[in-house]
C-alpha cells in the first residue's frame, strides 16, 4: 500500500515521465528532419537546450568548460540548441570571419526575443537595413567627433584624477565597480551634460546596475526575477531620458550645451524614441565594454611587472615634457604606443565581447557543413583569440 508521501509524489513522477517521453519523440522526429551534413553536436534538454551550460560563469581569459568540452568532442563547429533556437556554434576563425564579412548578405543580426524586451525594439543591436544604418551613423558621429577633441580628453583626465584621489581614504577598492561608475559618469557627461554629483546621475547608475544584471540572466519574465527587474529598469531609464529631452527642448536656449544630445535634437530625421534608443545604446556600450577592459588591463598588469614598468616609463616620459597642471592632449595620446599595445593584448586575452548573435538568411555550405536557412549562428570571437599557434 502506498504511503501519503509517495502518493503526493506520483503527479511529479508522471509529469517527469511524460516530459521524458515527449523529449524522446521529439529527438526522433528532429533526427529525421535534420539534413545529414549538419555539424555534429547535441540539442540538449527540451525547451532549455544547452543554454544553462553555455551561460555557466567562467574566467574571461578562458573559453569555459562548455566550449572546451564541445570543441573537444564535436570539433570547432558544432550544432546546439541555445537561447530557444537551433544554433550552429563556431569556434573556427575562418567561419567567424566569413560570417562577419557577409553581414546583411548571408547573415543578419538576430538576438533572442527576450533581449528585445530589455534593449527595446529600436536598439542598433536588433534593427537591420536602413534603420540600422541611420542609427549607426548618428552613433559613429559622436565617437569620431569627440575622441580627438581637447575637452573630451581633458574631461577623462580630470575625472580619472578625481576618482583615484577618492581612493586614498579607503581601505579597499573594488576596481571593477569603480570602473563601471567611472565610464557611465563619463558617458553621461558627454552625452547629456550630466555631472557625477547630480542626483539624476545616481538614479541612472542604479537603474543601469539592475539593467545589466538582467541582461546576462535567464529570460524568465516572472515578478522579482533579474530579467523582469531589468525590463522595468530599462523603462525607467527611457522615461528619465525622455524627460531630459523635453526639458532641453523647453529650455529654448538654442541647444547651447554642446553635447551629443544637442546634436541629435537638431536632426529632424530621428524620432524621440530613436533618440532615446541611440543614447541608451551608447551608454550600454561605454558602460559594459570599456569598464570591463579597464578591469582586465589592471588584472593582467598586476601579474606582469615586466609590462607594468615600461608602461609607467612611457607615461613618465610624456609627463616630463609638460608643465605642472598641464593636461594631456591628442599628440600625447598618439605617443602612447606601448600603452596601446597593452590595451590590444588585454583585448585579445581578456575577451570583452565573447560572441555575437546572427541568423542565416539562406542555406550556406562551409567546409562541407550545412548551415540551414533560419538557423541561429553564434560566432564565438574569444575562441580564435585563445587558440594557440601550432608552434
Coordinates of C-alpha atoms in Angstrom, one line a residue:
X1 CA 0.0 0.0 0.0
X2 CA 1.4 3.4 -0.9
X3 CA 2.1 6.0 1.8
X4 CA 0.7 9.5 1.6
X5 CA 4.2 10.9 0.7
X6 CA 4.5 8.5 -2.2
X7 CA 1.0 9.3 -3.4
X8 CA 1.9 13.0 -3.3
X9 CA 5.0 12.4 -5.5
X10 CA 3.1 10.5 -8.1
X11 CA 1.9 13.6 -10.2
X12 CA 5.5 14.8 -10.2
X13 CA 6.8 11.4 -11.3
X14 CA 4.2 11.2 -14.0
X15 CA 5.0 14.7 -15.3
X16 CA 8.7 13.8 -15.5
X17 CA 8.0 10.6 -17.3
X18 CA 5.7 12.4 -19.8
X19 CA 8.4 15.1 -20.4
X20 CA 11.0 12.4 -21.0
X21 CA 8.7 10.6 -23.4
X22 CA 7.9 13.8 -25.3
X23 CA 11.6 14.6 -25.4
X24 CA 12.4 11.2 -26.8
X25 CA 9.7 11.5 -29.5
X26 CA 10.9 15.0 -30.5
X27 CA 14.5 13.8 -30.7
X28 CA 13.4 11.0 -33.1
X29 CA 11.3 13.4 -35.2
X30 CA 14.1 16.1 -35.4
X31 CA 16.7 13.5 -36.2
X32 CA 14.6 12.5 -39.3
X33 CA 14.0 16.2 -40.3
X34 CA 17.6 17.4 -39.9
X35 CA 19.9 17.3 -43.0
X36 CA 22.6 14.7 -42.8
X37 CA 25.5 17.2 -43.4
X38 CA 24.9 19.3 -40.3
X39 CA 27.8 19.7 -37.9
X40 CA 27.9 17.1 -35.1
X41 CA 26.6 18.2 -31.7
X42 CA 23.8 17.9 -29.1
X43 CA 20.4 19.7 -28.9
X44 CA 20.3 19.3 -25.1
X45 CA 17.2 19.4 -23.0
X46 CA 13.6 20.2 -24.1
X47 CA 12.9 24.0 -24.0
X48 CA 16.2 25.0 -22.4
X49 CA 18.5 23.1 -24.8
X50 CA 22.1 23.7 -23.7
X51 CA 21.7 27.4 -22.7
X52 CA 22.3 26.9 -19.0
X53 CA 25.6 25.1 -19.6
X54 CA 26.6 27.7 -22.2
X55 CA 26.0 30.6 -19.8
X56 CA 27.8 29.0 -16.9
X57 CA 30.3 31.6 -15.5
X58 CA 34.0 31.2 -16.2
X59 CA 37.1 33.2 -16.3
X60 CA 37.2 35.8 -19.1
X61 CA 40.6 34.6 -20.3
X62 CA 39.3 31.1 -21.0
X63 CA 36.6 29.6 -23.3
X64 CA 34.9 28.0 -20.4
X65 CA 34.2 24.3 -19.8
X66 CA 31.1 24.1 -22.1
X67 CA 33.0 25.2 -25.2
X68 CA 36.2 23.3 -24.3
X69 CA 34.2 20.0 -23.9
X70 CA 32.1 20.6 -27.0
X71 CA 35.0 21.5 -29.2
X72 CA 37.0 18.5 -28.0
X73 CA 34.0 16.2 -28.7
X74 CA 32.5 17.6 -31.8
X75 CA 35.1 20.0 -33.4
X76 CA 35.3 23.7 -33.7
X77 CA 31.9 23.9 -35.4
X78 CA 29.0 22.2 -33.8
X79 CA 25.2 22.3 -33.6
X80 CA 23.4 23.0 -30.4
X81 CA 20.1 24.5 -29.1
X82 CA 20.8 27.8 -27.4
X83 CA 18.6 30.7 -26.3
X84 CA 15.5 29.0 -27.6
X85 CA 16.6 28.2 -31.1
X86 CA 18.6 25.5 -33.1
X87 CA 22.1 27.0 -33.4
X88 CA 25.4 26.5 -35.2
X89 CA 28.2 27.4 -32.8
X90 CA 31.5 28.4 -34.5
X91 CA 34.9 28.5 -32.7
X92 CA 36.5 28.4 -36.1
X93 CA 38.4 31.6 -37.0
X94 CA 37.7 31.2 -40.8
X95 CA 34.0 30.7 -40.3
X96 CA 33.8 33.6 -37.9
X97 CA 35.4 35.9 -40.4
X98 CA 33.2 34.6 -43.2
X99 CA 30.1 35.3 -41.0
X100 CA 31.1 38.9 -40.1
X101 CA 32.2 39.7 -43.7
X102 CA 28.8 38.7 -45.1
X103 CA 26.6 40.8 -42.8
X104 CA 23.3 41.6 -44.4
X105 CA 24.0 39.4 -47.4
X106 CA 24.2 35.8 -46.0
X107 CA 23.8 36.6 -42.3
X108 CA 21.8 39.0 -40.2
X109 CA 21.9 40.2 -36.6
X110 CA 19.4 38.2 -34.7
X111 CA 19.3 38.4 -30.9
X112 CA 17.0 36.3 -28.8
X113 CA 13.5 37.7 -28.3
X114 CA 13.9 38.2 -24.5
X115 CA 16.8 40.6 -25.4
X116 CA 14.3 42.8 -27.3
X117 CA 12.4 43.3 -24.1
X118 CA 15.4 44.7 -22.4
X119 CA 17.1 46.7 -25.2
X120 CA 13.9 48.0 -26.8
X121 CA 12.8 47.4 -30.4
X122 CA 14.9 50.2 -31.8
X123 CA 18.3 49.2 -30.4
X124 CA 21.1 49.1 -33.0
X125 CA 21.8 45.6 -31.9
X126 CA 18.3 44.5 -33.0
X127 CA 17.4 46.5 -36.1
X128 CA 18.7 46.0 -39.6
X129 CA 18.8 47.6 -43.0
X130 CA 18.3 51.3 -43.5
X131 CA 17.2 51.9 -39.9
X132 CA 20.4 50.3 -38.6
X133 CA 22.5 52.4 -41.0
X134 CA 20.7 55.6 -39.9
X135 CA 21.1 55.0 -36.1
X136 CA 24.7 53.7 -36.5
X137 CA 25.7 56.9 -38.5
X138 CA 24.5 59.0 -35.6
X139 CA 26.3 57.0 -33.0
X140 CA 29.6 56.9 -35.0
X141 CA 29.5 60.7 -35.4
X142 CA 29.6 61.0 -31.6
X143 CA 32.6 58.7 -31.3
X144 CA 34.6 60.1 -34.3
X145 CA 33.9 63.8 -33.4
X146 CA 34.6 63.6 -29.7
X147 CA 37.6 61.3 -29.4
X148 CA 40.2 63.9 -30.6
X149 CA 38.6 67.0 -29.0
X150 CA 40.7 68.6 -26.3
X151 CA 37.6 68.9 -24.0
X152 CA 36.9 65.2 -24.3
X153 CA 40.5 64.2 -23.3
X154 CA 40.6 66.8 -20.5
X155 CA 37.3 65.6 -19.1
X156 CA 38.6 62.0 -19.0
X157 CA 41.8 63.0 -17.3
X158 CA 40.1 65.2 -14.7
X159 CA 37.5 62.6 -13.8
X160 CA 40.3 59.9 -13.6
X161 CA 42.3 62.0 -11.2
X162 CA 39.2 62.8 -9.1
X163 CA 38.3 59.1 -8.8
X164 CA 41.8 58.0 -8.0
X165 CA 42.2 60.7 -5.3
X166 CA 39.0 59.5 -3.7
X167 CA 40.6 56.1 -3.1
X168 CA 43.2 57.4 -0.7
X169 CA 40.5 57.5 2.1
X170 CA 39.5 53.8 1.6
X171 CA 41.0 50.6 2.9
X172 CA 39.7 48.6 0.0
X173 CA 38.8 49.4 -3.6
X174 CA 36.6 47.2 -5.8
X175 CA 38.1 48.2 -9.1
X176 CA 35.5 46.8 -11.5
X177 CA 32.7 48.6 -9.6
X178 CA 34.8 51.8 -9.8
X179 CA 35.4 51.3 -13.5
X180 CA 31.7 50.9 -14.2
X181 CA 30.8 54.1 -12.3
X182 CA 33.7 56.0 -14.0
X183 CA 32.7 55.0 -17.5
X184 CA 29.0 55.6 -17.0
X185 CA 29.6 59.1 -15.4
X186 CA 31.9 59.9 -18.3
X187 CA 29.3 58.9 -20.9
X188 CA 26.6 60.9 -19.1
X189 CA 28.7 64.0 -19.1
X190 CA 29.5 63.9 -22.8
X191 CA 26.1 62.6 -24.0
X192 CA 23.8 64.6 -21.7
X193 CA 26.0 67.1 -19.8
X194 CA 25.1 65.4 -16.5
X195 CA 27.7 65.6 -13.8
X196 CA 28.5 62.8 -11.4
X197 CA 27.3 64.7 -8.4
X198 CA 23.8 65.3 -9.8
X199 CA 21.0 63.1 -8.4
X200 CA 19.9 62.1 -11.8
X201 CA 23.3 60.5 -12.4
X202 CA 23.0 58.3 -9.3
X203 CA 19.4 57.4 -10.4
X204 CA 20.6 56.3 -13.9
X205 CA 23.5 54.4 -12.4
X206 CA 21.2 52.5 -10.0
X207 CA 18.9 51.5 -12.9
X208 CA 21.8 50.6 -15.1
X209 CA 23.1 48.1 -12.5
X210 CA 19.7 46.4 -12.4
X211 CA 19.5 46.6 -16.2
X212 CA 22.9 44.8 -16.6
X213 CA 22.1 42.1 -14.1
X214 CA 19.1 41.1 -16.1
X215 CA 20.8 41.4 -19.4
X216 CA 23.0 38.4 -18.6
X217 CA 20.4 36.4 -16.7
X218 CA 18.0 33.6 -17.8
X219 CA 15.0 35.3 -19.6
X220 CA 12.3 34.4 -17.0
X221 CA 9.8 37.2 -17.1
X222 CA 8.3 36.5 -13.7
X223 CA 7.9 39.0 -10.9
X224 CA 11.1 39.5 -8.9
X225 CA 13.4 37.8 -11.4
X226 CA 16.5 39.6 -12.6
X227 CA 15.1 39.7 -16.1
X228 CA 11.8 41.2 -15.0
X229 CA 13.6 43.8 -12.9
X230 CA 15.8 44.7 -15.9
X231 CA 12.8 45.3 -18.2
X232 CA 11.4 47.7 -15.6
X233 CA 14.8 49.4 -15.1
X234 CA 15.0 49.9 -18.9
X235 CA 11.6 51.6 -18.9
X236 CA 12.7 53.9 -16.0
X237 CA 15.9 54.8 -17.8
X238 CA 13.9 55.5 -21.0
X239 CA 11.5 57.7 -19.1
X240 CA 14.4 59.6 -17.5
X241 CA 15.9 60.3 -20.9
X242 CA 12.6 61.4 -22.4
X243 CA 12.2 63.9 -19.5
X244 CA 15.8 65.2 -20.2
X245 CA 14.9 65.7 -23.9
X246 CA 11.7 67.5 -23.0
X247 CA 13.5 69.8 -20.6
X248 CA 16.2 70.6 -23.1
X249 CA 13.5 71.4 -25.8
X250 CA 11.5 73.6 -23.3
X251 CA 14.6 75.5 -22.3
X252 CA 14.7 77.2 -25.7
X253 CA 18.4 78.1 -25.3
X254 CA 19.5 77.3 -28.8
X255 CA 20.8 73.9 -27.7
X256 CA 23.9 75.6 -26.2
X257 CA 25.3 72.8 -24.0
X258 CA 27.4 71.4 -26.9
X259 CA 26.9 67.7 -26.0
X260 CA 25.7 64.7 -28.0
X261 CA 22.0 65.4 -27.2
X262 CA 22.3 68.8 -28.8
X263 CA 23.5 67.2 -32.0
X264 CA 20.6 64.7 -32.2
X265 CA 18.0 67.2 -31.2
X266 CA 18.7 69.2 -34.3
X267 CA 18.5 66.2 -36.5
X268 CA 15.0 66.1 -38.0
X269 CA 15.3 62.5 -39.2
X270 CA 15.1 61.0 -35.7
X271 CA 12.0 60.4 -33.7
X272 CA 12.1 60.9 -29.9
X273 CA 12.1 57.1 -29.4
X274 CA 15.1 56.7 -31.8
X275 CA 17.0 59.4 -29.9
X276 CA 16.4 57.7 -26.7
X277 CA 17.5 54.4 -28.2
X278 CA 20.7 55.8 -29.6
X279 CA 21.6 57.3 -26.2
X280 CA 20.8 54.0 -24.4
X281 CA 23.0 52.1 -26.9
X282 CA 25.9 54.4 -26.4
X283 CA 25.5 54.3 -22.6
X284 CA 25.4 50.5 -22.7
X285 CA 28.5 50.3 -25.0
X286 CA 30.5 52.7 -22.8
X287 CA 29.3 51.2 -19.5
X288 CA 29.9 47.5 -20.3
X289 CA 32.8 47.1 -22.7
X290 CA 35.0 50.0 -21.5
X291 CA 34.7 49.2 -17.8
X292 CA 35.4 45.5 -18.5
X293 CA 38.5 46.4 -20.5
X294 CA 39.8 48.7 -17.7
X295 CA 39.3 45.9 -15.2
X296 CA 41.0 43.4 -17.4
X297 CA 44.0 45.6 -18.0
X298 CA 44.5 46.2 -14.3
X299 CA 44.1 42.4 -13.6
X300 CA 46.8 41.5 -16.1
X301 CA 49.2 44.3 -15.1
X302 CA 49.0 43.0 -11.5
X303 CA 50.5 39.8 -12.7
X304 CA 53.1 41.2 -15.1
X305 CA 55.7 43.6 -13.5
X306 CA 57.8 43.3 -16.7
X307 CA 54.9 45.0 -18.5
X308 CA 54.0 47.5 -15.8
X309 CA 57.4 49.1 -15.6
X310 CA 57.8 50.1 -19.3
X311 CA 54.2 51.3 -19.2
X312 CA 55.0 53.6 -16.3
X313 CA 58.2 54.8 -18.0
X314 CA 56.2 55.7 -21.2
X315 CA 53.8 57.8 -19.2
X316 CA 56.5 59.4 -17.1
X317 CA 58.4 60.4 -20.2
X318 CA 55.4 62.1 -21.6
X319 CA 54.8 63.9 -18.3
X320 CA 58.4 65.2 -18.3
X321 CA 57.6 67.4 -21.3
X322 CA 54.6 69.1 -19.7
X323 CA 54.4 71.8 -17.2
X324 CA 52.7 71.4 -13.8
X325 CA 49.0 71.1 -14.1
X326 CA 49.1 70.9 -17.9
X327 CA 46.6 68.4 -19.2
X328 CA 47.2 65.7 -21.8
X329 CA 46.4 66.4 -25.5
X330 CA 45.8 64.3 -28.6
X331 CA 49.5 64.3 -29.5
X332 CA 50.4 62.9 -26.1
X333 CA 47.8 60.1 -26.6
X334 CA 49.3 59.2 -30.0
X335 CA 52.7 58.8 -28.4
X336 CA 51.4 56.1 -26.1
X337 CA 52.4 53.3 -28.4
X338 CA 53.3 50.8 -25.6
X339 CA 50.0 51.7 -23.8
X340 CA 48.1 50.9 -27.0
X341 CA 49.9 47.6 -27.3
X342 CA 48.9 46.7 -23.7
X343 CA 45.3 47.5 -24.4
X344 CA 45.3 45.4 -27.6
X345 CA 46.8 42.5 -25.7
X346 CA 44.3 42.8 -22.9
X347 CA 41.5 42.8 -25.5
X348 CA 43.0 39.6 -27.1
X349 CA 43.4 37.7 -23.8
X350 CA 40.6 39.1 -21.8
X351 CA 37.7 38.8 -24.3
X352 CA 35.4 41.7 -23.6
X353 CA 32.9 40.6 -26.3
X354 CA 32.6 36.8 -26.2
X355 CA 30.1 36.2 -29.0
X356 CA 27.5 37.8 -31.2
X357 CA 24.1 36.6 -32.4
X358 CA 23.5 36.1 -36.1
X359 CA 21.0 34.2 -38.3
X360 CA 21.5 32.5 -41.7
X361 CA 19.4 34.2 -44.4
X362 CA 19.8 31.2 -46.8
X363 CA 21.3 27.7 -46.8
X364 CA 25.0 28.0 -46.6
X365 CA 27.7 25.4 -47.0
X366 CA 31.1 25.9 -45.4
X367 CA 33.9 23.4 -45.3
X368 CA 31.3 20.7 -46.1
X369 CA 28.9 21.6 -43.3
X370 CA 25.4 22.9 -43.9
X371 CA 24.2 26.0 -42.1
X372 CA 20.4 25.8 -42.7
X373 CA 18.4 29.0 -43.6
X374 CA 16.8 30.4 -40.5
X375 CA 19.1 28.8 -38.0
X376 CA 20.9 31.0 -35.5
X377 CA 24.6 31.2 -35.8
X378 CA 26.9 32.0 -32.8
X379 CA 30.4 33.0 -33.9
X380 CA 32.5 32.8 -30.7
X381 CA 35.0 35.6 -31.1
X382 CA 37.1 34.6 -28.0
X383 CA 37.8 31.1 -29.4
X384 CA 40.2 32.4 -32.1
X385 CA 42.0 34.7 -29.6
X386 CA 42.6 31.8 -27.2
X387 CA 43.5 29.2 -29.8
X388 CA 47.3 28.7 -29.5
X389 CA 49.5 28.8 -32.6
X390 CA 50.6 25.3 -33.9
X391 CA 54.2 26.1 -32.8

